[in-house]
Coordinates of C-alpha atoms in Angstrom, one line a residue:
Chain A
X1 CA 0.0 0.0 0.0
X2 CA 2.8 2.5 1.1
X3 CA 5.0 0.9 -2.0
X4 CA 7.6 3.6 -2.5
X5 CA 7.6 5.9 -5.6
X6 CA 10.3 6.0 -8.7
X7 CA 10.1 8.4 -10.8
X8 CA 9.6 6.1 -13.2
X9 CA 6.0 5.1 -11.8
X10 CA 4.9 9.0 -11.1
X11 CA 5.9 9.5 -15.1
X12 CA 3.4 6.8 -15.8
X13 CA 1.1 7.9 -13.5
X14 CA 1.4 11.5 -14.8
X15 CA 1.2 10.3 -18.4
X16 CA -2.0 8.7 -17.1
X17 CA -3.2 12.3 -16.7
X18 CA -2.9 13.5 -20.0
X19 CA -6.2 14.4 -21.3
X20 CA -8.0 14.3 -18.3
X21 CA -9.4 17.4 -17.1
X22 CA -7.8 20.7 -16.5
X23 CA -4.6 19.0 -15.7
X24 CA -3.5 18.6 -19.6
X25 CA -1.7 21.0 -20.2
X26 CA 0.5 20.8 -16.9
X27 CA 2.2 17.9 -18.0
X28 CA 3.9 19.9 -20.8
X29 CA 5.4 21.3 -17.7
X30 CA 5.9 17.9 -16.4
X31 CA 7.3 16.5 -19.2
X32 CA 9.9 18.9 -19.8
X33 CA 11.0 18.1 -15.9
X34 CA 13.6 15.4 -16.0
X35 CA 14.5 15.9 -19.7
X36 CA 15.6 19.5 -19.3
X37 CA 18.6 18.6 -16.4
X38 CA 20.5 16.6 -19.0
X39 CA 19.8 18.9 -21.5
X40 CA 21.1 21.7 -19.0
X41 CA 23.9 19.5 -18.7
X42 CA 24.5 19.2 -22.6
X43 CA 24.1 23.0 -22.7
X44 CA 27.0 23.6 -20.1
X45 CA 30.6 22.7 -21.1
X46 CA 31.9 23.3 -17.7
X47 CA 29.6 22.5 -15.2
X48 CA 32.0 21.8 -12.1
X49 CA 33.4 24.6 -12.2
X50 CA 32.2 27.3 -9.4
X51 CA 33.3 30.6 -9.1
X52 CA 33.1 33.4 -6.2
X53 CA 31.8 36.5 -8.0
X54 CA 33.0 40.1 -7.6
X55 CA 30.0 41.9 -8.7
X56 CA 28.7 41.9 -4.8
X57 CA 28.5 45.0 -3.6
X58 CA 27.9 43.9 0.1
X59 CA 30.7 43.7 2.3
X60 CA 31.9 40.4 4.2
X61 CA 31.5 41.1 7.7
X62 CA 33.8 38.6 8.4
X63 CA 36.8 36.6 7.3
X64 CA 35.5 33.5 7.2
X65 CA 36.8 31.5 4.4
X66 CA 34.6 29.5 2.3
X67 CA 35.6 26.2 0.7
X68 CA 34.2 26.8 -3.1
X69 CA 36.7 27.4 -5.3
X70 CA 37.4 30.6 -7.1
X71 CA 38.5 30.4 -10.1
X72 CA 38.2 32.6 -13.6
X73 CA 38.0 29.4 -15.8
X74 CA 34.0 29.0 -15.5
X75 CA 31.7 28.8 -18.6
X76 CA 33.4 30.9 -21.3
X77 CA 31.7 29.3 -24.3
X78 CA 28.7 27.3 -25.4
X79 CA 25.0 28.3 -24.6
X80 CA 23.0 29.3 -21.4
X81 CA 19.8 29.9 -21.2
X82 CA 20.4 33.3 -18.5
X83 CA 22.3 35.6 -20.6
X84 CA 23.8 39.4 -19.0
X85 CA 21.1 41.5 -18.8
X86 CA 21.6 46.0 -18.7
X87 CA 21.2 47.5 -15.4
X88 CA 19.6 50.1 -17.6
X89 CA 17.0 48.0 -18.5
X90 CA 13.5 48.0 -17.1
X91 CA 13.1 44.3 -15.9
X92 CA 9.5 42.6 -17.0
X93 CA 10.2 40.5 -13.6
X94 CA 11.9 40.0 -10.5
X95 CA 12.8 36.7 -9.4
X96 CA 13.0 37.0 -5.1
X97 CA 12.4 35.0 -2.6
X98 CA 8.9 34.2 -1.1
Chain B
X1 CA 16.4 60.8 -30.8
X2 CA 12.7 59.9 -29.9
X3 CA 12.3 56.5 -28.1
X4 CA 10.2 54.3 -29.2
X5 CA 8.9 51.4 -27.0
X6 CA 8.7 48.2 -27.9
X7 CA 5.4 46.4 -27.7
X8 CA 6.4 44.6 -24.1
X9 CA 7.4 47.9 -23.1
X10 CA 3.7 48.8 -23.1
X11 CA 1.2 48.4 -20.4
X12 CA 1.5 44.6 -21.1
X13 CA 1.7 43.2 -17.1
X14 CA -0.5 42.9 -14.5
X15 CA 0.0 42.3 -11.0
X16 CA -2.2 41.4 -7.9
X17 CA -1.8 39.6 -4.6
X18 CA -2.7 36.2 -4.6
X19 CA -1.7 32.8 -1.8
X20 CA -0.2 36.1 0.0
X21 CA 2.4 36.8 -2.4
X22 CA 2.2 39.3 -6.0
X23 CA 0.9 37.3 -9.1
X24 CA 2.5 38.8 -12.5
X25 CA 1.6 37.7 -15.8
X26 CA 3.4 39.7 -19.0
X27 CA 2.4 38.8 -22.2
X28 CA 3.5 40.2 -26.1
X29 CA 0.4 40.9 -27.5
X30 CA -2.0 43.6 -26.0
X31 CA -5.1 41.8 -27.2
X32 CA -4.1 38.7 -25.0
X33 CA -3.3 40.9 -21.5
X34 CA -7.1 40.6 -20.4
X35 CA -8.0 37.0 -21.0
X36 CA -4.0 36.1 -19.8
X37 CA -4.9 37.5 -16.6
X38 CA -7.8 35.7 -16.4
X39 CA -6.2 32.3 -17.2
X40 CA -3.6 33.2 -14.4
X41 CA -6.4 33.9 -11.7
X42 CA -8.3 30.7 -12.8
X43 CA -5.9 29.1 -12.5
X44 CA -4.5 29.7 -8.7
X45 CA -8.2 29.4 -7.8
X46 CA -8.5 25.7 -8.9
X47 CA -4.7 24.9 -7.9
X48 CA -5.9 26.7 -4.2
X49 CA -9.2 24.8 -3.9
X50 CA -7.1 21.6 -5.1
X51 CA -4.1 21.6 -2.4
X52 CA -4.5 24.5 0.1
X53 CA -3.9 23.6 3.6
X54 CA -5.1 26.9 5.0
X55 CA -8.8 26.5 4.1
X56 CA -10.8 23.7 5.6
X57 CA -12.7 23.6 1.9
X58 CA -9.6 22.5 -0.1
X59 CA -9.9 19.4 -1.6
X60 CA -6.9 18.2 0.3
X61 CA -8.1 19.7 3.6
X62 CA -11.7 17.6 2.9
X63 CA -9.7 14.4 2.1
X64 CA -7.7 15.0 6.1
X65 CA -8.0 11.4 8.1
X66 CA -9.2 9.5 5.0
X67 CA -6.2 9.3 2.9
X68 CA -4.2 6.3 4.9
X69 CA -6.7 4.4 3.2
X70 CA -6.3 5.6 -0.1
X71 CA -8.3 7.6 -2.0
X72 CA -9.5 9.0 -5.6
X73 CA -8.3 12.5 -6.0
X74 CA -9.4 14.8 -8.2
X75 CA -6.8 15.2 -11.7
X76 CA -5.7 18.7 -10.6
X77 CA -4.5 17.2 -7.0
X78 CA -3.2 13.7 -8.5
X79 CA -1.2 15.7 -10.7
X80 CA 0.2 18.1 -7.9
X81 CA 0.9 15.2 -5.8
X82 CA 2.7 13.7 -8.9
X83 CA 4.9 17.1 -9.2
X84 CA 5.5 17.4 -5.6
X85 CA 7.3 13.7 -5.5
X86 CA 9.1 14.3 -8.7
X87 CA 10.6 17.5 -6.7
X88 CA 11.5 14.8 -4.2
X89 CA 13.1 12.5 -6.2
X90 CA 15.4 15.3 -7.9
X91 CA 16.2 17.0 -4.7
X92 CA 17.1 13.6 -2.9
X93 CA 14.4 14.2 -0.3
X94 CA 15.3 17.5 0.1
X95 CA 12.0 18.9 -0.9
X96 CA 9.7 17.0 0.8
X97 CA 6.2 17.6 0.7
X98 CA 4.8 16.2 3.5
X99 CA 6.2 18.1 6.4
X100 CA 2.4 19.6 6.8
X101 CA 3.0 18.7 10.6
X102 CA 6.3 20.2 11.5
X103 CA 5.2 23.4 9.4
X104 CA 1.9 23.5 11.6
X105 CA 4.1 22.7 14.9
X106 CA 6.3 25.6 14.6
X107 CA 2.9 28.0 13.9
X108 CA 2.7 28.5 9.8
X109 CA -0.7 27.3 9.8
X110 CA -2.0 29.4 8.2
X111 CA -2.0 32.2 4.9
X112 CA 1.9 33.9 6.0
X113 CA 0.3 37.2 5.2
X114 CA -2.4 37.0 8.2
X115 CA -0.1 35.4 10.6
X116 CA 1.6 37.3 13.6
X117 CA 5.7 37.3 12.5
X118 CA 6.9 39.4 15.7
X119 CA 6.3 36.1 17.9
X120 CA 4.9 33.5 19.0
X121 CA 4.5 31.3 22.2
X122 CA 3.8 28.1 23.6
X123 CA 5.3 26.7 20.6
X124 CA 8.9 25.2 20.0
X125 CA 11.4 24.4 17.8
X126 CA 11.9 20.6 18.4
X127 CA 13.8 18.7 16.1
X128 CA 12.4 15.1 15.2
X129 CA 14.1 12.1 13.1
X130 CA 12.2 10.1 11.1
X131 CA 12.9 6.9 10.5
X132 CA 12.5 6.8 6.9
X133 CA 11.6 9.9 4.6
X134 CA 8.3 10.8 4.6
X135 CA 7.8 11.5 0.6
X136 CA 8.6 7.7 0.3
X137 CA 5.6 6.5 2.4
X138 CA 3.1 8.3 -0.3
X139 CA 1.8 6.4 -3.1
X140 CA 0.2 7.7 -6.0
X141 CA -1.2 5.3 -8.5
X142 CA -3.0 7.1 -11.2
X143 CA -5.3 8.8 -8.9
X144 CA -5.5 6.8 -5.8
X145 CA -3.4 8.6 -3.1
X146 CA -2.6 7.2 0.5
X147 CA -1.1 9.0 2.5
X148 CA 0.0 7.3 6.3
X149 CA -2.1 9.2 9.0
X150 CA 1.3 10.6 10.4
X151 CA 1.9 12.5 7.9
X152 CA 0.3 15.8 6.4
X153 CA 0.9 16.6 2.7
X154 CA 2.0 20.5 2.5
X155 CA 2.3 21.2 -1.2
X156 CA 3.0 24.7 -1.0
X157 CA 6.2 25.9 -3.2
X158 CA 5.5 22.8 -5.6
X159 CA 2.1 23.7 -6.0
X160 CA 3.0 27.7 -7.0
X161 CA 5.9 26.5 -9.3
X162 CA 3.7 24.0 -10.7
X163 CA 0.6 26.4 -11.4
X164 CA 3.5 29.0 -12.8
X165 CA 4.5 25.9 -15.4
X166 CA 0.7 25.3 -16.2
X167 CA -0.3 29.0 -16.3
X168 CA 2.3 30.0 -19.2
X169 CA 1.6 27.3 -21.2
X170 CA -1.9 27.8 -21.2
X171 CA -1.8 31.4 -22.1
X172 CA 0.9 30.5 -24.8
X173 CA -1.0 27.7 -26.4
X174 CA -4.5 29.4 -26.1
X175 CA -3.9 33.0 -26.8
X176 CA -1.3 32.4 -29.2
X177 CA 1.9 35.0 -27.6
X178 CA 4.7 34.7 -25.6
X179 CA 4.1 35.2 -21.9
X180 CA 5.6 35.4 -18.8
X181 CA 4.0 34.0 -15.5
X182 CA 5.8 35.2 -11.8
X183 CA 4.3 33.8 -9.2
X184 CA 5.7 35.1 -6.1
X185 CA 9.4 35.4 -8.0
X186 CA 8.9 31.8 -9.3
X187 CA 8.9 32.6 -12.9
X188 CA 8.2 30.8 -15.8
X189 CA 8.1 31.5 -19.6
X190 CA 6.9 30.7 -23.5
X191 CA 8.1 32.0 -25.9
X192 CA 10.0 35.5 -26.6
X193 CA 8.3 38.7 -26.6
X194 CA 9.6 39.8 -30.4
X195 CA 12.5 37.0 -30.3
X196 CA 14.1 38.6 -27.6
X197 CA 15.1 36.7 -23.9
X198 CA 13.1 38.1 -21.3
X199 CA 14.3 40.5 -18.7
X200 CA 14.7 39.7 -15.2
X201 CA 15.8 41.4 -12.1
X202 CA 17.4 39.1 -9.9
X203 CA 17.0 40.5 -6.0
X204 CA 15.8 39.1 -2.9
X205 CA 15.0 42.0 -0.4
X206 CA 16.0 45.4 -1.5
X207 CA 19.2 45.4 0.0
X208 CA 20.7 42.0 -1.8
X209 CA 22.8 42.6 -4.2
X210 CA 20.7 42.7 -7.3
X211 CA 21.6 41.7 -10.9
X212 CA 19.8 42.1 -14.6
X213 CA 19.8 38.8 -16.9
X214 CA 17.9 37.3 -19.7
X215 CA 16.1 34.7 -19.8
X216 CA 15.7 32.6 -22.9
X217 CA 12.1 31.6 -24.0
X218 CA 10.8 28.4 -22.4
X219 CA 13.1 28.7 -19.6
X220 CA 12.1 29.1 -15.8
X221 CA 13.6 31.0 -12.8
X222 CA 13.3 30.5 -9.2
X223 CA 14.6 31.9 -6.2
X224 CA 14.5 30.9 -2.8
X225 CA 14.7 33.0 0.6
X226 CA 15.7 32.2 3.9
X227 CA 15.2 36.4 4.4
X228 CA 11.6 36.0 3.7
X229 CA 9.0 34.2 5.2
X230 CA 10.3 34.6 8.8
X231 CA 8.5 34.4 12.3
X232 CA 9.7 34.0 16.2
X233 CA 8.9 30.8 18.2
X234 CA 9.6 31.0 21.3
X235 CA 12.3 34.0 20.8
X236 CA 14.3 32.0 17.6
X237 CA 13.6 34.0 14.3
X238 CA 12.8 30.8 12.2
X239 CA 12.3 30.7 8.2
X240 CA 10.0 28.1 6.1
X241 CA 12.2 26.1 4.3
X242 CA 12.9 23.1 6.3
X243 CA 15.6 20.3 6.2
X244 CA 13.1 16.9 6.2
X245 CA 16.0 15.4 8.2
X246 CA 15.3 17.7 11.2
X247 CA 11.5 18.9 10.6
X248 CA 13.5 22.5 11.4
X249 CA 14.1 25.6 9.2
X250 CA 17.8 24.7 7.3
X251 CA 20.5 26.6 8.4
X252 CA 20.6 29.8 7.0
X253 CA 24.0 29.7 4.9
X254 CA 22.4 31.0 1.5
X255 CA 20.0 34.2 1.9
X256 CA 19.4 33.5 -1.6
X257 CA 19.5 31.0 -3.9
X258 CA 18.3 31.3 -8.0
X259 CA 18.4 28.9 -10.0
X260 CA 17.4 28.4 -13.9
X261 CA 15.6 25.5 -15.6
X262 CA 13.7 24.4 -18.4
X263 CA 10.2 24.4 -16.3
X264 CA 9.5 26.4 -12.6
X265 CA 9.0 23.2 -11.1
X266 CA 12.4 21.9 -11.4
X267 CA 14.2 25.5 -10.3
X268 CA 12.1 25.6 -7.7
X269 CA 13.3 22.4 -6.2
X270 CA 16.7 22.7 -6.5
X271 CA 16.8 26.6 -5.5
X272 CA 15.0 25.8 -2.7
X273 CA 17.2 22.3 -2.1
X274 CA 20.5 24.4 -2.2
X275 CA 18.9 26.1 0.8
X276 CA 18.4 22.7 2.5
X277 CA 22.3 21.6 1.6
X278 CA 24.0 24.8 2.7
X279 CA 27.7 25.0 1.8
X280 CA 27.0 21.7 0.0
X281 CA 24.7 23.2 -2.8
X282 CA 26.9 24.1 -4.9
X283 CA 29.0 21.2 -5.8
X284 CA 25.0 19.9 -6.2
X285 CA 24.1 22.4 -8.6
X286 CA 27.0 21.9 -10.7
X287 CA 26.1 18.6 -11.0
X288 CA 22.9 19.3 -12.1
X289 CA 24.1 21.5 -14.5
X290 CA 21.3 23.9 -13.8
X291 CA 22.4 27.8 -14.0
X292 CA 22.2 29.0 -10.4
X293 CA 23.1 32.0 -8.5
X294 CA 23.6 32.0 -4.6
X295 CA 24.4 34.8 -2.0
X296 CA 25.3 33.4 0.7
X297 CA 25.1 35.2 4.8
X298 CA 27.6 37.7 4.0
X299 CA 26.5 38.9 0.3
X300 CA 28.6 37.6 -1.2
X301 CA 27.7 35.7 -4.9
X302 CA 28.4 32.4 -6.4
X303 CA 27.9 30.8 -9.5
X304 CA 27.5 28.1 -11.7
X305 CA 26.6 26.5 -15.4
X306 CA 26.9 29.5 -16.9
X307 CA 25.2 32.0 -14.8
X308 CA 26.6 35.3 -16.6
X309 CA 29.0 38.0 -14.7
X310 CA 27.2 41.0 -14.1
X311 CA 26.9 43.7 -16.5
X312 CA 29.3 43.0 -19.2
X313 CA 31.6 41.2 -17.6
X314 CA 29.8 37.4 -18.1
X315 CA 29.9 35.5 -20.9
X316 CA 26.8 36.2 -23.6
X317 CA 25.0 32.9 -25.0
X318 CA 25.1 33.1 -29.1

């Protein structure tokens, strides 16, 4: 009764859903889900490489060391979906926190 | 010179306050702005009457004490359900969507933007360890969902990423233009308003370091908060997102964390599971290869797959 769930079973069971109801179109949503990591993936050429930005203009207000790397060599080619935007621009959204 | 706006640049957005947060919808076409909003508001009304835990009328409230023996759910709820556990299962158990209980135990039990945030008594912050997670012990089978009377399903930043997902592609395949749906800073998009990305201020509270980006067509963003959301128990400021190992609010490392990804459902699990892994998120996120942004307690930034420099100084996708 409690069997755990695999992803593969919620797909089927979410494929079940298609056509029923108002709940059609969501599983455009839903079916984009675990395709789009590996495509995210594909997309980035350099994907374990972090770096520690300078564009903060906050302050450390302490010392404490952190242990991602920092390095220049992140993404420098291929294709990403978020692209630099202008500060001069008037944004059509805000992405924050809720 | 005379400027001339481009169509998005026109009154083409709406906003209002829905599930206690600002619903935005932004669409291309000026004809569409009307009936888009109106597909938006639909929308959060079914998804609310679906999966709200804050009104005793939600089909999930009605369901409350019945659903250890499994029951037939409506398609909307089956389908939220389905979402929720496939945020699971990406995160690790990270995102876990039925910590209903430890949510209601530490006083968000109700709509945030009614409930008293300068403190509250008699309740405490206890930290519990289950012995297995709890998103495992649901089952889903088409529409039959059993749920172990232990356990309360709380849907909440599934169900708004979800209904972000659902909205847009509604409005894009009904009305026929590119739109923009921003649930609470959950964003998600179709298409390009006149084949150009989308613009999106990135910011948390108004003193976080902010940043402009685009945001390709079909792509979602979503940010999470520890800053937001907050309350006292028992004097301890505590936030919402909890680590399902503890049933507590997940140490606050990250004020912020953003994170990009082909639908809002996806970025909103792993923006808000970077919260849950703290200094361990990003090595995560890299592996995901999801674009993300984190500021973490100090304000200061980190990034990975790609998220751009600011101005001028990232990289720019062909």
């Amino acid at each position: 009764m409690n069997a755990r769930i695999r992803g593969t079973r919620v797909a089927r069971s979410v494929t079940t859903l298609i056509g029923i109801g108002s709940a059609a179109v969501a599983l455009v949503a839903g079916g984009a889900f675990w395709h789009s990591t590996a495509e995210a993936s594909a997309a980035s050429r350099s994907s374990t490489h972090t770096h520690s930005s300078t564009t903060s203009t906050s302050t450390p207000s302490s010392n404490s060391t952190d242990d991602s790397t920092d390095s220049d060599s992140s993404i420098s080619t291929g294709t990403s979906p978020v692209t630099p935007g202008r500060s001069s621009d008037s944004p059509q959204a805000t992405s924050s926190g809720s | 010179m005379t400027t001339i706006p481009t169509m998005v640049d026109a009154p083409l957005r709406r906003d209002w306050t829905a599930w206690g947060l600002t619903a935005s919808v932004v669409v291309d076409d000026p004809t569409a702005l009307d009936a888009a909003e109106r597909t938006v508001r639909k929308l959060l009304d079914s998804v609310d009457r679906a999966c709200s835990r804050f009104r005793d009328d939600s089909e999930l409230s009605l369901l409350r004490g019945r659903l250890s023996h499994g029951v037939q759910v409506s398609p909307l709820l089956a389908m939220l359900v389905a979402s929720a556990i496939q945020a699971a299962e990406l995160s690790g158990g990270d995102v876990d969507p039925t910590l209903g209980n430890e949510l209601h135990a530490l006083g968000y039990d109700h709509d945030f933007a009614a409930m008293a945030t300068t403190g509250t008594s008699g309740l405490a912050v206890r930290m519990l360890r289950r012995p297995e997670p709890g998103w495992t012990r649901v089952s889903l089978r088409h529409r039959l969902l059993t749920v172990p009377d232990d356990l309360t399903i709380d849907l909440g930043a599934s169900a708004k990423a979800v209904t972000a997902d659902l909205a847009v592609q509604r409005i894009a395949t009904g009305l026929g233009c590119a739109a923009l749906v921003c649930l609470g800073g959950d964003i998600a998009t179709a298409g390009e308003p006149r084949n150009s990305p989308w613009r999106v201020l990135v910011q948390d509270t108004p003193g976080d370091p902010a940043q402009q980006v685009r945001l390709g067509g079909g792509w979602a963003i979503a940010t999470s908060s520890t800053q937001k959301r907050r309350w006292v128990v028992d004097g301890r400021s505590v936030h919402h997102i909890l680590d399902p190992r503890s049933g507590v609010p997940a140490q606050a490392v990250w004020r912020t964390t953003t994170v990009v990804a082909r639908s809002c459902l996806q970025a909103n699990a792993m923006s808000t599971a970077a919260v849950v892994r703290g200094r361990q998120a990003i090595g995560w996120l890299a592996g995901q290869g999801a674009p993300a942004r984190l500021v973490d307690e100090y304000g200061r930034i980190f990034t990975t797959n790609g998220w751009p420099r600011d101005e001028g100084g990232g990289y720019r996708a062909r």
